[in-house]
Amino acid sequence: MSLATQIFYAVISVTVATAYGLTLGGITRKIYARVHGRFGPPVWQPFLDIIQTSGRRVSVSHGNMFLLGPVFRLAGGLGTYLFIPVIYGSAVFSNFSMAGDLLLVMYFVFFGQLGMALGAGQGGHPYSPIGIARGLAQMSTFELPFALAVIAVAIQYNSLNITSIVAAQQGGFMNWTLFTNPLAVVAAMISLLGMNMHSPFSIVLAPQEIPIGPPIEMNSGFLSILQTNRGLFAAAKLVLFMNLFFGGATNLLEMVAKTFFIYMFSVFVGAAYPRFRPEQSFRFFLKWPTIAGILSIIYIAYLGGTS
Amino acid sequence: MEQLIRKIKGMVSLKAYIKQRDDLHFITVKKEQLELILSHLKNNEGFTHLAFLQAVDFIEDGKFQLTYMLCNYETNVNLGVLVLIDRDKAEMNSIHSLWAHAWQYQRELFELYGIDFPGSPRVHESFVLEGWDEIPPMRRDFDTLEYSDQTFYQRPGRSTNDPAEYMKEKMYKNYAASPMIRRDNE
Amino acid sequence: MNKKHMDEIENQMKLANAGIPEKERDLFADARPVKVDPFNKYYEGFLNWARSRSLWMLAFGTGCGAIELRPLMTSRYDMSRYGIAPRPTPRQASVFIIGGYSSIKTIKRIVRSYEQMQGPKYVIALGSCTINGGMYYDSYNTINRLDYYIPVDVYIAGCMPRPEALIAGFNRLKEKIRAGECEGMNEYTEKFDWYKSNQKQIIKDWNMPDYNW
């Protein structure tokens, strides 16, 4: 496959993923509204919001790093997504998957937040650094159980390539990591709650507390980049989880169905629980999910798992 | 309560005593003896809460009346301690050493009435009126309507009606009697 | 016209920023706001359609009328089904709701917040107090006419208007946006000196830049 075709396919793949992620965001708002007993905004509201913010006539920049912040964030989202094979065996949705891409993806999940930290810091608003400090601290804590789960998966399948991890889970749902290594899935799903930043762990944006935290000074175009990235990044994370723990997908419909339910897990938890305070959130991640992650490694590496 | 009043009479010269309700009393004391009576009420009689500190402008007498409203949580009795001070030389002792939050009331009184409290922290900082350069606005010789007409732009066509008359005219014209009377008949 | 002359004119166009101390003046911008024309007709029409369906209002309760915004958010009236969402920062908001009376101390903050909003921006004036002073027409510290200080798109009369009236006001604003009539941002730019002189007449301790970016 030539590079040009690959790029063309990647563009299609990114567009689909972004649209899907944004629609998920719309569905989330609808579900939250229904939980509150409201009608809620239409499902396509995130698209309207993006058009509205990108259509502002003026915008204020606070310097070069401020310009780069959203770009880094989008690069983080794109990087995460582009190295994950979305649909197993599909040419269009295999992206730039390669050997050892799992490590690269893990790095890119972190990258966006760091870039955002640089950009938002230059905004000069006192709430930005508070949000960033919380975000980076929480990210460090939920990366720990997630990394442990990923190590367990890597040991289990003896590979750091997402495609081969998916390949090893084919042939019936009993081959999924969910059933062969449930402790790793528990650790990873709890860290997904922190990654999606829904309610118990929404300390980073915290609209009533530190008015939406890091992006507080972001306006117009900057904000629309961040919003686009929110859709793309959500889709990328879900696809990664689907590939690692839920047997991947062989067609688009399967992908949508599986990621939808993975996402709804964090949405339902978010709709049911109030927000943690930062220190509660950090302690939570370092306690149960971390223990589950360590146990999963012991289970796989020393007890040999079920296989 | 009568016992307390008798006790206070023994301590300071009580200029007046009004019993409004069973749980609301007012005493008027001399300006010099205010701190004495307040600290006694706070420390020995259980009036631990200063609910508010307000001023009334008696322009005809040339006096400001300060009301120190105290509250006793044990007996649920409110006691207002009133002090009359001179309007021309409006100055009063600060009580922020008794109740720390009194400084905020005193700052407000300085800004809105021009009553000075020497020694009270931040008393001369602006409170709600930033950059006010007229006489203090809550003094009764300050004409707010005139000031408003001069400073803010009136929108023409404004008219005022008496609500009762207006409603009778507009809404209950067809009824023989006013709604008040009809309600009595029901 | 030579370059020196051009520079002189440019210097005259700059804002004085007389309210802030000399040594801090470098920290603030001294440029005037510039008029930004709408895009071409069809693109602007499309954008206006999206803007009218995604109104982000600034969560700044400027007076007693802000109490009417709470029922509007909750399940009984649910403004989110119209695409209206609160935003906590003026940088991201597009609608500013002035909730009733605004005292001089508040109008200073209102002007600051309004100028920090990124255009196109809309103002809904809620309650009689913003129209002619309402029951505070003779007060010494509340303004009588809001449109002398910032441009207003929609007035909602009443004291207080109920949330239904607010929704009606929002729908009126949407119609105006879709018709392309809400150019308050450019109006403010064109009559900048007039607005500034009105503002400075009542805000006596002007200790902020003349135009807050």
XYZ file of C-alpha atoms in Angstrom:
706
model
C 0.000 0.000 0.000
C 1.446 3.320 -1.047
C 1.862 6.150 1.395
C -0.671 8.302 -0.465
C -3.409 5.704 -0.100
C -2.514 5.229 3.523
C -2.805 8.961 4.174
C -6.099 9.084 2.308
C -7.407 6.227 4.406
C -6.130 7.867 7.573
C -8.054 11.049 6.740
C -11.259 9.038 6.319
C -10.571 7.167 9.531
C -9.896 10.326 11.545
C -13.019 12.032 10.214
C -15.205 9.068 11.092
C -13.659 8.771 14.540
C -14.088 12.494 15.269
C -17.701 12.488 14.166
C -18.326 9.377 16.217
C -16.632 10.797 19.305
C -18.588 14.038 19.067
C -21.860 12.171 18.673
C -20.964 10.163 21.763
C -20.473 13.476 23.547
C -23.926 14.564 22.423
C -25.444 11.300 23.624
C -23.693 11.767 26.953
C -25.260 15.187 27.403
C -28.625 13.735 26.497
C -28.221 10.939 29.051
C -27.149 13.346 31.772
C -30.174 15.483 30.940
C -32.499 12.505 31.180
C -31.012 11.568 34.526
C -31.754 15.128 35.683
C -35.290 14.830 34.273
C -34.708 17.233 31.371
C -35.024 16.940 27.617
C -31.444 17.881 27.019
C -29.750 19.332 23.948
C -29.985 17.599 20.581
C -27.436 14.863 19.888
C -25.719 17.030 17.274
C -25.196 19.913 19.702
C -21.370 19.377 19.869
C -21.135 19.956 16.108
C -23.082 23.206 16.391
C -20.846 24.277 19.250
C -17.749 23.670 17.147
C -19.150 25.648 14.210
C -20.113 28.434 16.584
C -16.731 28.699 18.282
C -14.751 28.441 15.066
C -17.025 31.068 13.510
C -16.149 33.805 16.014
C -14.839 36.902 14.301
C -12.103 37.813 16.758
C -9.844 35.875 19.035
C -7.277 36.728 21.659
C -3.894 35.056 21.882
C -1.502 35.332 24.790
C 1.676 34.336 22.980
C 3.320 31.525 21.077
C 2.925 28.790 23.673
C -0.718 29.708 23.966
C -1.065 29.134 20.219
C 0.744 25.819 20.493
C -1.256 24.469 23.444
C -4.372 23.413 21.519
C -2.175 22.232 18.645
C -0.258 19.942 21.017
C -3.527 18.719 22.437
C -4.837 17.902 18.979
C -1.502 16.271 18.120
C -1.898 14.107 21.212
C -5.373 13.044 20.115
C -4.293 12.442 16.517
C -1.167 10.570 17.591
C -3.141 8.330 19.908
C -5.660 7.574 17.246
C -3.385 7.169 14.242
C -1.324 4.361 15.745
C -4.272 2.229 16.796
C -5.736 -0.255 14.296
C -9.414 0.570 14.590
C -10.917 -2.386 12.738
C -9.056 -5.670 12.620
C -8.389 -6.687 9.026
C -9.684 -3.465 7.432
C -7.401 -1.527 5.112
C -9.125 1.816 5.592
C -9.236 1.722 9.376
C -5.913 0.081 10.164
C -4.196 3.505 10.361
C -0.403 3.488 10.859
C -0.309 0.487 13.122
C 3.118 -1.119 13.497
C 5.220 -3.243 15.809
C 5.472 -1.818 19.313
C 2.758 0.754 18.708
C 1.289 0.166 22.164
C 4.167 2.050 23.786
C 3.778 4.947 21.362
C 0.069 5.145 22.058
C 0.664 5.150 25.820
C 3.028 8.063 25.311
C 0.593 9.997 23.155
C -2.171 9.665 25.750
C 0.063 11.705 28.068
C 1.416 14.060 25.431
C -1.709 16.112 24.859
C -2.110 17.057 28.484
C 1.521 18.167 28.743
C 1.182 20.358 25.665
C -1.999 21.816 27.034
C -0.201 22.567 30.302
C 2.368 24.679 28.464
C -0.250 26.541 26.468
C -2.717 27.173 29.234
C 0.071 28.326 31.551
C 0.732 31.269 29.274
C -2.924 32.282 29.406
C -2.069 33.816 32.759
C -5.360 33.048 34.449
C -4.826 31.730 37.993
C -7.363 28.935 37.526
C -5.454 27.435 34.590
C -2.453 26.273 36.661
C -4.802 24.878 39.313
C -6.585 22.850 36.672
C -3.310 21.758 35.124
C -1.817 20.727 38.443
C -4.898 18.678 39.183
C -4.971 17.235 35.684
C -1.332 16.145 35.670
C -1.535 14.731 39.178
C -4.673 12.784 38.389
C -3.181 11.629 35.108
C -0.094 10.277 36.881
C -2.278 8.348 39.291
C -4.620 6.788 36.741
C -1.737 5.991 34.412
C -0.386 3.664 37.086
C -3.226 1.079 37.058
C -3.580 1.525 33.314
C 0.116 0.875 32.735
C -0.044 -2.174 35.013
C -3.008 -3.504 33.032
C -1.185 -2.898 29.751
C 1.917 -4.689 31.082
C -0.264 -7.622 32.089
C -1.761 -7.719 28.600
C 1.686 -7.457 26.997
C 2.946 -10.377 29.102
C -0.162 -12.380 28.364
C 0.063 -12.058 24.586
C 3.818 -11.687 24.517
C 3.532 -8.666 22.237
C 3.494 -4.864 22.195
C 1.731 -4.720 18.866
C -1.957 -3.893 19.105
C -2.779 -5.781 15.900
C -1.314 -9.017 17.208
C -3.010 -8.509 20.588
C -6.322 -8.208 18.745
C -5.433 -11.215 16.583
C -4.813 -13.302 19.695
C -8.296 -12.502 21.003
C -10.161 -13.614 17.881
C -12.323 -16.711 17.742
C -15.148 -16.417 20.248
C -15.720 -14.065 23.133
C -14.120 -16.421 25.658
C -10.778 -15.421 24.162
C -11.228 -11.759 25.112
C -8.931 -10.346 27.760
C -12.096 -9.585 29.711
C -12.416 -13.306 30.406
C -8.823 -14.504 30.216
C -7.458 -11.771 32.473
C -10.350 -10.047 34.274
C -8.238 -8.295 36.921
C -6.353 -6.296 34.287
C -9.675 -5.237 32.778
C -10.963 -4.097 36.168
C -7.851 -1.960 36.697
C -8.022 -0.506 33.202
C -11.747 0.240 33.254
C -11.406 2.143 36.514
C -8.577 4.172 35.060
C -10.820 4.828 32.038
C -13.175 6.628 34.398
C -10.351 9.022 35.204
C -9.341 9.338 31.569
C -12.834 10.280 30.432
C -13.009 12.855 33.241
C -16.646 12.216 33.980
C -18.156 12.944 37.281
C -16.339 11.306 40.149
C -13.058 12.338 38.556
C -14.065 15.599 36.886
C -11.744 17.587 39.104
C -9.789 18.974 36.147
C -12.555 20.919 34.457
C -14.795 21.321 37.530
C -17.033 24.059 36.125
C -18.453 25.236 39.415
C -15.179 25.163 41.252
C -12.317 26.327 39.065
C -14.280 27.613 36.062
C -13.412 24.865 33.602
C -9.738 24.842 34.574
C -7.029 24.661 31.900
C -8.983 25.935 28.865
C -10.324 28.958 30.745
C -8.545 31.481 28.523
C -9.046 29.485 25.327
C -11.390 31.259 22.958
C -12.770 31.061 19.434
C -10.565 28.910 17.229
C -8.434 27.544 20.070
C -11.522 26.259 21.798
C -12.883 24.685 18.640
C -9.617 22.762 18.224
C -9.945 21.530 21.787
C -13.549 20.522 21.213
C -12.659 18.620 18.054
C -9.891 16.893 19.928
C -12.259 15.957 22.696
C -14.291 13.952 20.192
C -11.280 12.388 18.517
C -9.479 11.592 21.746
C -12.577 10.005 23.254
C -12.930 7.766 20.205
C -9.207 6.893 20.269
C -9.271 5.875 23.932
C -12.368 3.749 23.442
C -10.905 1.998 20.426
C -7.721 1.314 22.361
C -9.678 -0.228 25.218
C -11.784 -2.246 22.818
C -8.649 -3.595 21.146
C -6.818 -4.453 24.330
C -9.600 -5.879 26.444
C -12.724 -6.584 24.421
C -11.451 -8.512 21.461
C -11.237 -5.698 18.903
C -13.707 -5.337 16.068
C -13.901 -6.849 12.593
C -16.370 -4.345 11.164
C -17.556 -0.799 11.815
C -20.811 -1.894 13.391
C -19.062 -4.098 15.925
C -16.665 -1.260 16.717
C -19.541 1.166 17.314
C -21.448 -1.303 19.460
C -18.493 -2.239 21.643
C -17.091 1.277 22.124
C -20.558 2.589 22.845
C -20.968 0.233 25.770
C -17.453 0.899 27.047
C -18.240 4.598 26.978
C -21.628 4.205 28.600
C -19.898 2.547 31.550
C -18.133 5.788 32.417
C -21.198 7.886 31.563
C -23.448 5.934 33.890
C -20.891 6.080 36.669
C -20.579 9.807 36.018
C -24.338 10.357 36.134
C -24.646 8.492 39.408
C -21.792 9.853 41.499
C -20.815 13.304 42.693
C -17.346 14.735 42.203
C -14.354 13.618 44.254
C -12.008 16.102 45.800
C -8.516 15.933 44.258
C -6.854 14.069 47.107
C -9.726 11.574 47.290
C -9.405 10.950 43.594
C -5.633 10.404 43.749
C -5.901 8.039 46.702
C -8.669 6.097 45.031
C -6.584 5.435 41.931
C -3.540 4.451 43.939
C -5.552 2.004 46.028
C -7.966 -0.512 44.465
C -7.216 -0.305 40.748
C -3.476 -0.406 41.439
C -3.868 -3.502 43.602
C -5.997 -5.081 40.866
C -3.317 -4.238 38.301
C -0.511 -5.785 40.379
C -2.589 -8.895 41.042
C -3.315 -9.234 37.333
C 0.422 -9.220 36.548
C 1.060 -11.823 39.249
C -1.807 -13.873 37.910
C -0.520 -13.765 34.342
C 3.216 -13.953 34.907
C 3.470 -16.429 37.786
C 0.234 -18.388 37.791
C 0.163 -18.736 34.031
C -3.366 -17.441 33.537
C -6.122 -19.677 32.264
C -4.492 -20.523 28.948
C -35.416 40.259 81.486
C -36.656 42.724 84.103
C -33.899 41.501 86.324
C -31.345 42.217 83.627
C -32.711 45.698 83.037
C -32.535 46.415 86.753
C -28.971 45.192 86.775
C -28.062 47.413 83.835
C -29.725 50.382 85.535
C -27.448 49.821 88.443
C -24.400 49.808 86.221
C -24.987 52.645 83.777
C -27.424 55.463 83.363
C -30.243 54.101 81.212
C -31.833 56.862 79.139
C -34.771 54.841 77.853
C -36.130 51.311 77.777
C -38.672 49.954 75.285
C -40.143 46.491 75.335
C -41.283 45.721 71.820
C -42.039 42.032 72.246
C -41.199 39.383 74.803
C -38.052 38.605 72.875
C -37.205 42.071 71.557
C -36.071 44.903 73.818
C -34.347 48.204 73.263
C -32.273 50.203 75.690
C -30.762 53.598 75.085
C -27.452 54.322 76.732
C -24.947 57.128 76.816
C -22.260 57.262 74.163
C -19.403 56.969 76.683
C -20.868 53.949 78.426
C -21.570 51.889 75.330
C -18.416 49.796 75.372
C -18.863 49.066 79.052
C -22.404 47.816 78.629
C -21.648 45.857 75.452
C -18.728 43.997 76.979
C -20.825 43.259 80.054
C -23.681 41.906 77.928
C -21.307 39.845 75.837
C -19.211 38.388 78.619
C -21.665 38.001 81.498
C -25.205 37.978 80.105
C -24.841 35.610 77.153
C -25.486 38.129 74.358
C -22.673 36.645 72.306
C -23.839 37.585 68.829
C -23.776 41.015 67.220
C -26.507 40.619 64.604
C -26.104 44.022 63.009
C -24.981 47.558 63.558
C -27.100 50.165 61.844
C -27.667 53.888 61.833
C -30.766 56.056 61.590
C -30.523 59.666 60.542
C -32.654 61.935 62.761
C -31.935 65.068 60.798
C -34.537 67.137 62.743
C -32.767 66.493 66.037
C -29.321 66.684 64.501
C -28.552 63.169 65.726
C -27.570 59.780 64.388
C -29.005 56.804 66.204
C -26.790 53.727 66.188
C -28.402 50.369 66.837
C -26.238 47.560 68.146
C -28.497 44.511 67.873
C -27.394 41.702 70.159
C -28.743 38.198 70.312
C -28.743 35.678 73.137
C -28.813 32.149 71.825
C -29.623 30.621 75.193
C -32.851 32.533 75.851
C -33.590 33.615 72.253
C -33.821 37.241 73.301
C -32.810 40.122 71.060
C -31.577 43.254 72.722
C -30.993 46.451 70.807
C -28.571 48.876 72.380
C -29.222 52.368 71.027
C -26.822 55.278 71.108
C -27.475 58.822 69.967
C -24.497 60.670 68.572
C -24.030 64.144 67.230
C -24.778 64.513 63.541
C -22.297 67.301 62.873
C -19.411 65.573 64.572
C -20.320 62.001 63.724
C -17.749 59.904 65.500
C -18.053 56.767 67.557
C -15.780 54.362 69.369
C -14.950 51.236 67.424
C -16.122 47.911 68.863
C -14.075 45.666 66.585
C -12.174 44.423 69.646
C -15.416 42.977 71.017
C -16.790 41.497 67.806
C -14.231 41.097 65.042
C -16.797 41.335 62.288
C -17.935 44.753 63.435
C -15.243 46.383 61.321
C -17.244 45.614 58.179
C -20.371 47.328 59.546
C -18.315 50.292 60.634
C -16.759 50.575 57.196
C -20.221 50.522 55.663
C -21.484 53.180 58.089
C -18.552 55.420 57.305
C -19.236 55.202 53.621
C -23.018 55.487 53.630
C -23.520 57.858 56.590
C -20.145 59.409 57.125
C -19.877 58.173 60.720
C -16.227 57.768 61.573
C -14.882 54.991 63.766
C -11.268 55.884 64.594
C -9.060 52.829 64.939
C -11.340 50.438 63.118
C -9.407 48.465 60.506
C -9.822 49.530 56.838
C -12.613 51.876 57.811
C -11.786 54.460 55.160
C -11.590 52.018 52.262
C -14.442 52.164 49.776
C -17.084 49.582 50.475
C -19.808 49.533 47.837
C -19.475 52.975 46.318
C -16.217 53.037 44.452
C -14.950 56.551 43.971
C -17.867 58.400 45.593
C -17.296 62.155 45.769
C -20.602 63.545 47.051
C -21.853 63.706 50.634
C -22.615 60.233 52.017
C -25.740 59.073 50.195
C -27.768 57.688 53.081
C -27.786 61.031 54.889
C -31.220 62.471 54.508
C -30.043 65.803 53.173
C -28.755 63.999 50.087
C -31.368 64.141 47.320
C -31.100 60.848 45.456
C -33.681 61.710 42.796
C -31.876 64.895 41.869
C -28.549 63.073 41.780
C -30.017 60.289 39.678
C -31.522 62.794 37.237
C -28.209 64.535 36.832
C -26.011 61.456 36.601
C -28.016 58.769 34.856
C -29.966 59.210 31.688
C -33.702 59.088 32.164
C -35.678 57.323 29.512
C -38.593 59.597 28.521
C -42.134 58.339 28.840
C -41.907 56.942 32.310
C -45.119 57.206 34.356
C -46.089 55.999 37.790
C -49.466 54.676 38.913
C -50.921 53.809 42.262
C -51.234 50.027 42.024
C -54.599 49.727 43.754
C -56.244 52.471 41.711
C -54.649 51.274 38.512
C -55.858 47.718 38.912
C -59.351 48.840 39.793
C -59.372 50.996 36.684
C -57.916 48.473 34.285
C -58.937 45.046 35.493
C -62.005 45.267 37.675
C -63.931 47.930 35.831
C -66.802 45.596 35.035
C -67.332 44.526 38.598
C -69.631 46.594 40.705
C -67.570 46.193 43.816
C -63.814 46.111 44.306
C -62.178 42.671 44.660
C -61.659 43.280 48.358
C -65.392 43.417 49.037
C -66.142 40.472 46.820
C -63.728 38.339 48.735
C -65.495 39.171 51.964
C -68.805 37.988 50.542
C -67.448 34.633 49.531
C 1.240 61.645 3.724
C 4.654 60.632 5.020
C 5.466 57.962 7.548
C 5.992 60.348 10.448
C 2.560 61.803 9.956
C 1.057 58.308 9.861
C 2.756 57.458 13.140
C 1.362 60.586 14.737
C -2.161 59.684 13.738
C -1.600 56.189 15.023
C -0.420 57.533 18.351
C -3.496 59.690 18.628
C -5.656 56.678 17.949
C -4.090 54.812 20.855
C -5.962 54.695 24.132
C -4.540 56.740 26.960
C -5.091 54.157 29.727
C -4.883 57.043 32.173
C -6.542 55.034 34.925
C -3.689 52.613 35.504
C -0.323 53.534 37.022
C 2.463 54.623 34.680
C 4.740 51.671 35.351
C 1.990 49.120 34.704
C 0.821 50.656 31.459
C 3.120 48.487 29.354
C 1.312 45.397 30.570
C -1.955 46.417 28.972
C -2.984 46.800 25.364
C -3.686 50.336 24.193
C -5.217 49.566 20.828
C -8.785 50.446 20.026
C -11.228 47.736 19.098
C -11.492 47.372 15.346
C -14.611 46.830 13.331
C -14.789 43.308 11.940
C -17.078 42.964 8.960
C -19.247 39.885 8.579
C -18.089 37.180 6.190
C -19.804 36.845 2.835
C -23.542 36.490 2.843
C -23.974 32.731 2.592
C -21.202 31.746 4.969
C -22.365 34.317 7.509
C -25.902 33.010 7.156
C -24.704 29.506 7.913
C -22.657 30.723 10.887
C -25.581 32.720 12.214
C -27.726 29.608 12.008
C -25.171 27.721 14.113
C -24.693 30.646 16.518
C -28.407 30.934 17.128
C -28.552 27.244 18.018
C -25.544 27.294 20.271
C -25.870 30.264 22.608
C -23.307 30.247 25.377
C -24.278 32.620 28.095
C -21.897 34.116 30.570
C -22.523 32.789 34.059
C -22.276 36.174 35.738
C -25.302 37.046 37.809
C -25.223 40.826 37.767
C -28.356 41.496 39.776
C -31.448 40.007 41.321
C -32.593 38.800 37.889
C -29.898 36.163 37.921
C -32.173 34.169 40.195
C -34.398 33.554 37.183
C -31.566 31.803 35.364
C -31.443 28.940 37.870
C -34.944 27.611 37.179
C -34.145 28.085 33.515
C -31.257 25.642 33.801
C -33.082 23.013 35.813
C -35.539 20.429 34.626
C -38.690 22.490 34.683
C -37.689 24.930 31.953
C -34.517 23.266 30.641
C -32.816 25.825 28.441
C -30.325 23.242 27.158
C -32.896 21.896 24.705
C -32.624 25.251 22.900
C -28.860 24.893 22.745
C -28.295 27.433 25.521
C -25.496 26.508 27.885
C -23.766 28.459 30.654
C -20.053 29.135 30.234
C -18.011 30.203 33.221
C -15.613 32.508 31.398
C -16.256 35.571 29.221
C -13.676 34.388 26.693
C -15.969 31.610 25.596
C -19.397 33.102 26.168
C -21.465 34.735 23.455
C -24.545 35.942 25.332
C -24.411 38.279 28.282
C -27.549 38.426 30.394
C -27.763 41.536 32.518
C -29.942 40.404 35.386
C -31.906 43.430 36.412
C -30.528 46.485 38.183
C -26.854 47.181 37.805
C -25.132 49.329 40.346
C -22.113 51.413 39.456
C -19.829 48.887 41.063
C -21.363 46.160 38.916
C -21.404 48.154 35.687
C -17.643 48.407 35.967
C -17.426 44.601 36.000
C -20.070 44.347 33.308
C -18.067 46.557 30.979
C -14.939 44.556 31.691
C -16.630 41.228 31.076
C -18.423 42.485 27.995
C -15.221 43.699 26.422
C -13.488 40.396 27.112
C -16.117 38.428 25.259
C -15.152 37.392 21.766
C -17.552 38.671 19.144
C -20.120 38.320 17.780
C -21.579 38.896 21.205
C -25.126 39.516 22.267
C -26.650 41.206 25.277
C -30.022 40.379 26.770
C -31.237 42.988 29.237
C -33.509 41.371 31.757
C -36.051 43.258 33.802
C -37.399 46.792 33.904
C -34.352 48.164 35.702
C -32.238 47.841 32.599
C -34.803 49.686 30.508
C -35.543 52.794 32.544
C -34.317 52.104 36.046
C -37.464 50.323 37.164
C -38.142 50.739 40.843
C -34.611 52.030 41.313
C -35.066 54.996 38.956
C -34.254 57.461 41.762
C -31.438 55.467 43.312
C -28.057 57.074 43.737
C -26.055 54.073 42.575
C -28.009 52.150 39.955
C -28.002 53.123 36.325
C -31.214 53.852 34.513
C -30.541 52.974 30.905
C -28.237 50.101 30.108
C -27.975 50.959 26.407
C -25.896 54.013 27.262
C -23.079 51.785 28.512
C -23.163 48.649 26.356
C -25.193 47.850 23.239
C -28.294 45.777 23.977
C -29.950 43.361 21.563
C -33.074 42.211 23.382
C -34.966 43.679 26.318
C -37.218 41.567 28.484
C -39.583 43.763 30.483
C -40.978 42.821 33.861
C -40.050 42.830 37.490
C -39.139 40.003 37.527
C -39.890 38.411 34.188
C -40.668 34.742 34.603
C -38.451 32.084 33.001
C -41.014 31.716 30.213
C -40.452 35.361 29.353
C -36.732 34.678 29.293
C -37.226 31.803 26.871
C -39.338 34.098 24.701
C -36.507 36.629 24.853
C -34.019 33.984 23.802
C -36.245 33.041 20.865
C -36.463 36.685 19.850
C -32.665 36.876 20.045
C -32.392 33.789 17.854
C -34.643 35.346 15.223
C -32.558 38.501 15.284
C -29.306 36.562 14.983
C -30.603 34.555 12.059
C -31.724 37.758 10.362
C -28.219 39.128 10.850
C -29.391 42.079 12.951
C -27.225 41.492 16.011
C -24.172 43.593 15.286
C -23.719 44.931 18.815
C -19.999 44.195 18.668
C -19.472 46.513 15.694
C -21.877 49.074 17.113
C -19.712 49.225 20.234
C -16.643 49.721 18.094
C -18.166 52.493 16.019
C -19.556 54.467 18.961
C -16.626 53.539 21.204
C -15.881 57.095 22.356
C -19.504 57.773 23.207
C -19.816 54.570 25.236
C -16.507 55.254 26.980
C -17.465 58.793 27.941
C -20.778 57.553 29.336
C -19.042 54.835 31.291
C -16.374 57.145 32.641
C -18.969 59.652 33.710
C -20.386 57.252 36.276
C -17.380 55.056 37.075
C -15.386 57.577 39.061
C -12.409 55.403 40.002
C -11.486 54.128 36.582
C -8.514 51.926 37.461
C -8.558 49.575 34.522
C -7.433 49.816 30.904
C -9.673 51.788 28.584
C -10.384 48.678 26.568
C -10.093 45.283 28.200
C -8.931 42.693 25.753
